């Protein structure tokens, strides 16, 4: 199907944000809003967001991808994924204005953009679906566990590692120090908090990120497509979190949640076949409901 691409300016709290709308000649009632994760902009790593938007638009699905404030070409101070509520609201409102045939939309996000989407989704009934790729649930402890389980085991099976050992090029002191620091972070009783300033006076909300995301997930009742990469520590940290939590397992078990995994893919799906697979899964999932 033919489609056009429009450059859009979106006003948000006194700053201009910039985006690209891919609008088919015959528009479906469900659109896709692509949210960037930092530090990226609306094209995406390896042009993934551009290629995905054009692929979906060619099938009749309108897509808006934009730079939130402080990112890419957009104005405003830099902000974290936890402070995008106004940006998402402004983008959604403009999306519905530009594509009046829309009745609902899906938010598509990679890494911390997936986390931002989850935080916001339960606030707007028009958001009927989420595509979450390698969600960011980072804590020092969680990252250390994933690093120990996946990075070090992979290293032991790497011929290049053993080549360094046999040829005397392996730095045992640095390796031992790094391992000790990693192990220290996963010791029982060590409390790792992902605090952020939520009061404006420098004090922090010390509820950790995984707990806040779990709370947001429990409030959201729409469809979810979860896509994870096998060769990515961010994804492995998320999957280890789910594996160790009955609450997470219960919320991700219902039929409205679909999980797909690409065993060889890295965090940003840098190969064409990986990007194409993600696009196909997204398209197929959108047509199931």
C-alpha positions as MATLAB code, in Angstrom:
seq = 'XXXXXXXXXXXXXXXXXXXXXXXXXXXXXXXXXXXXXXXXXXXXXXXXXXXXXXXXXXXXXXXXXXXXXXXXXXXXXXXXXXXXXXXXXXXXXXXXXXXXXXXXXXXXXXXXXXXXXXXXXXXXXXXXXXXXXXXXXXXXXXXXXXXXXXXXXXXXXXXXXXXXXXXXXXXXXXXXXXXXXXXXXXXXXXXXXXXXXXXXXXXXXXXXXXXXXXXXXXXXXXXXXXXXXXXXXXXXXXXXXXXXXXXXXXXXXXXXXXXXXXXXXXXXXXXXXXXXXXXXXXXXXXXXX';
ca = [
       0.000    0.000    0.000;
       1.195    3.510   -0.751;
       1.988    5.775    2.182;
       3.403    9.215    2.808;
       5.865   10.425    5.419;
       5.336   13.758    7.154;
       7.669   15.657    9.431;
       5.782   16.766   12.529;
       6.441   19.318   15.240;
       4.895   18.484   18.598;
       4.548   21.053   21.368;
       5.220   19.793   24.887;
       5.410   22.083   27.929;
       6.985   24.955   26.019;
       9.441   22.830   24.003;
       9.235   21.515   20.459;
       9.590   17.807   19.777;
      10.118   16.448   16.279;
       8.823   13.273   14.704;
       8.021   11.462   11.481;
       4.533   10.177   10.688;
       4.248    7.288    8.214;
       0.653    7.520    7.016;
      -0.895    4.953    4.630;
      -3.425    6.021    2.009;
      -5.993    3.780    3.725;
      -5.398    3.872    7.471;
      -6.124    1.059    9.882;
      -7.881    1.875   13.145;
      -4.839    0.848   15.196;
      -1.556    2.761   15.007;
       1.930    2.225   16.385;
       3.864    4.816   18.375;
       7.608    4.092   18.399;
       9.329    5.494   21.479;
      13.107    5.874   21.405;
      15.388    4.617   24.145;
      18.402    6.608   25.148;
      20.735    7.530   23.772;
      19.015    7.184   20.390;
      16.774    9.189   18.118;
      13.817    8.463   15.874;
      15.799    6.611   13.168;
      16.922    3.932   15.625;
      20.067    1.847   15.742;
      20.862    0.436   12.296;
      17.797    2.401   11.038;
      15.533   -0.105   12.754;
      12.758    2.362   13.643;
      12.666    3.858   10.147;
      12.551    0.443    8.479;
       9.897   -0.851   10.871;
       7.701    2.217   10.407;
       7.844    1.969    6.623;
       7.165   -1.769    6.684;
       4.072   -1.357    8.840;
       2.833    1.666    6.880;
       3.050   -0.345    3.656;
       0.556   -2.726    5.287;
      -1.854    0.071    6.191;
      -0.714    0.650    9.779;
       0.081    4.292   10.618;
       3.270    4.817   12.619;
       4.628    7.822   14.498;
       8.239    7.853   15.683;
       9.519   10.895   17.537;
      12.321   12.321   19.654;
      11.170   13.117   23.160;
      12.440   16.298   24.844;
      16.210   16.441   25.215;
      16.748   13.622   22.697;
      17.721   13.791   19.029;
      16.517   17.009   17.408;
      13.941   17.860   20.048;
      14.261   20.799   22.422;
      14.378   20.719   26.180;
      16.613   19.425   28.921;
      17.729   15.786   28.852;
      15.476   13.470   30.827;
      15.342    9.826   31.796;
      12.856    7.203   30.664;
      11.027    7.635   33.991;
      10.074   11.223   33.122;
       8.370   10.828   29.747;
       4.716   10.934   30.748;
       4.089   14.403   29.289;
       6.119   13.631   26.160;
       4.137   10.462   25.480;
       0.831   12.194   26.145;
       1.643   15.024   23.717;
       2.794   12.581   21.028;
      -0.328   10.448   21.403;
      -2.648   13.454   21.177;
      -0.934   14.668   18.010;
      -1.007   11.162   16.521;
      -4.780   10.996   16.883;
      -5.138   14.477   15.397;
      -3.082   13.557   12.315;
      -4.761   10.163   11.841;
      -8.434   10.693   12.780;
      -9.347    7.128   11.742;
      -7.421    5.787   14.741;
      -9.373    4.315   17.619;
      -6.436    2.852   19.570;
      -2.688    2.432   19.424;
       0.257    0.271   20.391;
       3.457    1.628   21.937;
       6.637   -0.044   20.651;
       9.794    0.417   22.726;
      13.293   -1.037   23.054;
      15.238   -1.144   26.323;
      14.375    1.785   28.603;
      11.758    2.928   26.085;
       9.961   -0.354   26.814;
      10.077    0.510   30.502;
       8.756    4.016   29.814;
       5.903    2.551   27.762;
       4.972    0.198   30.594;
       4.932    3.044   33.116;
       2.567    5.083   30.929;
       0.294    2.464   29.355;
      -2.229    2.051   32.172;
      -2.853    5.811   32.218;
      -4.474    5.963   28.757;
      -7.258    3.538   27.700;
      -6.448    4.202   24.048;
      -3.197    2.255   24.512;
      -4.436   -1.269   23.843;
      -1.094   -2.949   23.210;
       2.609   -2.829   24.030;
       5.610   -4.232   22.185;
       8.409   -4.487   24.744;
      11.889   -5.376   23.514;
      14.611   -6.211   26.050;
      12.984   -4.210   28.873;
      15.303   -2.267   31.170;
      14.987   -3.383   34.804;
      18.525   -2.484   35.782;
      19.782   -2.671   39.332;
      23.395   -3.192   40.341;
      22.488   -6.526   41.883;
      20.441   -7.734   38.929;
      23.101   -6.708   36.438;
      25.786   -8.466   38.460;
      23.782  -11.699   38.578;
      23.210  -11.631   34.828;
      26.879  -10.847   34.236;
      28.026  -13.742   36.406;
      25.654  -16.270   34.885;
      25.870  -15.329   31.234;
      29.050  -13.353   30.550;
      31.507  -15.468   32.539;
      30.082  -18.767   31.318;
      30.288  -17.521   27.750;
      33.898  -16.471   28.294;
      34.833  -19.956   29.505;
      33.603  -21.371   26.201;
      35.369  -18.750   24.100;
      38.504  -20.047   22.284;
      39.984  -16.533   22.263;
      39.854  -16.471   26.071;
      41.799  -19.717   26.349;
      44.257  -18.513   23.728;
      45.060  -15.524   25.954;
      45.510  -17.850   28.945;
      47.876  -20.257   27.181;
      49.889  -17.443   25.602;
      50.330  -15.512   28.853;
      48.248  -12.532   27.729;
      45.493  -12.960   30.323;
      45.543  -10.447   33.196;
      44.691  -12.562   36.230;
      44.855   -9.676   38.699;
      42.377   -7.482   36.835;
      40.080  -10.440   36.185;
      40.091  -11.469   39.853;
      39.384   -7.903   40.978;
      36.499   -7.548   38.516;
      35.029  -10.885   39.547;
      35.287  -10.006   43.246;
      33.417   -6.732   42.728;
      30.711   -8.494   40.756;
      30.280  -11.224   43.370;
      30.083   -8.608   46.126;
      27.062   -7.047   44.457;
      25.070  -10.279   44.483;
      25.776  -11.303   48.084;
      22.610  -11.978   50.114;
      21.434   -9.034   52.184;
      22.940   -6.405   49.914;
      20.151   -3.931   49.145;
      20.422   -2.192   45.790;
      18.053    0.696   45.226;
      17.345    2.492   41.976;
      16.380    5.834   43.469;
      15.222    8.917   41.630;
      14.270   12.412   42.681;
      10.476   12.451   42.704;
       9.875   15.316   45.109;
      11.880   18.112   43.539;
      13.828   18.728   46.743;
      16.582   16.166   46.168;
      14.970   13.352   48.145;
      14.439   10.031   46.411;
      11.829    7.384   45.998;
      13.805    4.276   46.915;
      11.284    1.758   45.599;
      13.470   -0.083   43.138;
      12.859   -0.118   39.425;
      11.724   -3.773   39.101;
       9.082   -3.268   41.802;
       7.771   -0.093   40.170;
       7.620   -1.827   36.806;
       5.809   -4.773   38.351;
       3.259   -2.368   39.799;
       2.760   -0.725   36.393;
       2.380   -4.122   34.717;
      -0.267   -5.159   37.253;
      -2.317   -2.075   36.321;
      -2.160   -2.620   32.564;
      -4.790   -4.907   31.034;
      -3.956   -4.635   27.325;
      -2.108   -6.969   24.963;
       1.663   -7.380   25.286;
       4.274   -8.687   22.855;
       7.552   -9.307   24.677;
      10.640   -9.793   22.483;
      14.004  -10.722   24.003;
      17.495  -11.216   22.612;
      19.532  -14.252   23.597;
      22.855  -12.450   23.320;
      22.064   -9.450   25.512;
      22.706   -8.901   29.207;
      19.777   -6.458   29.516;
      17.402   -9.134   28.276;
      19.020  -11.775   30.470;
      18.671   -9.567   33.531;
      14.970   -9.150   32.779;
      14.446  -12.883   32.226;
      16.331  -13.734   35.428;
      14.105  -11.284   37.292;
      10.991  -13.004   35.933;
      12.404  -16.461   36.625;
      12.980  -15.581   40.277;
       9.625  -13.874   40.914;
       6.237  -15.594   41.207;
       4.526  -12.194   40.811;
       6.249  -11.466   37.500;
       5.514  -14.974   36.253;
       1.831  -14.670   37.085;
       1.486  -11.346   35.276;
       3.296  -12.559   32.147;
       1.581  -15.969   31.977;
      -1.941  -15.004   30.730;
      -2.923  -15.464   27.065;
      -2.823  -11.719   26.388;
       0.994  -11.834   26.762;
       3.068  -13.245   23.893;
       6.804  -13.896   24.293;
       9.229  -14.296   21.405;
      12.991  -14.847   21.738;
      15.799  -14.496   19.197;
      18.614  -16.691   20.621;
      21.469  -15.181   18.570;
      20.356  -11.539   18.496;
      22.127   -8.738   20.334;
      20.523   -5.845   22.184;
      19.734   -3.664   19.156;
      19.019   -6.447   16.630;
      21.891   -5.243   14.495;
      21.621   -7.808   11.693;
      19.069   -7.530    8.918;
      17.580  -10.965    9.585;
      17.022  -10.042   13.232;
      15.370   -6.724   12.393;
      13.195   -8.431    9.782;
      12.142  -11.096   12.263;
      11.159   -8.450   14.820;
       9.161   -6.610   12.152;
       7.390   -9.833   11.123;
       6.549  -10.728   14.717;
       5.205   -7.216   15.282;
       3.051   -7.383   12.148;
       1.725  -10.875   12.891;
       0.889   -9.957   16.476;
      -0.967   -6.793   15.403;
      -3.192   -8.916   13.155;
      -4.151  -11.369   15.925;
      -6.547   -9.028   17.712;
];
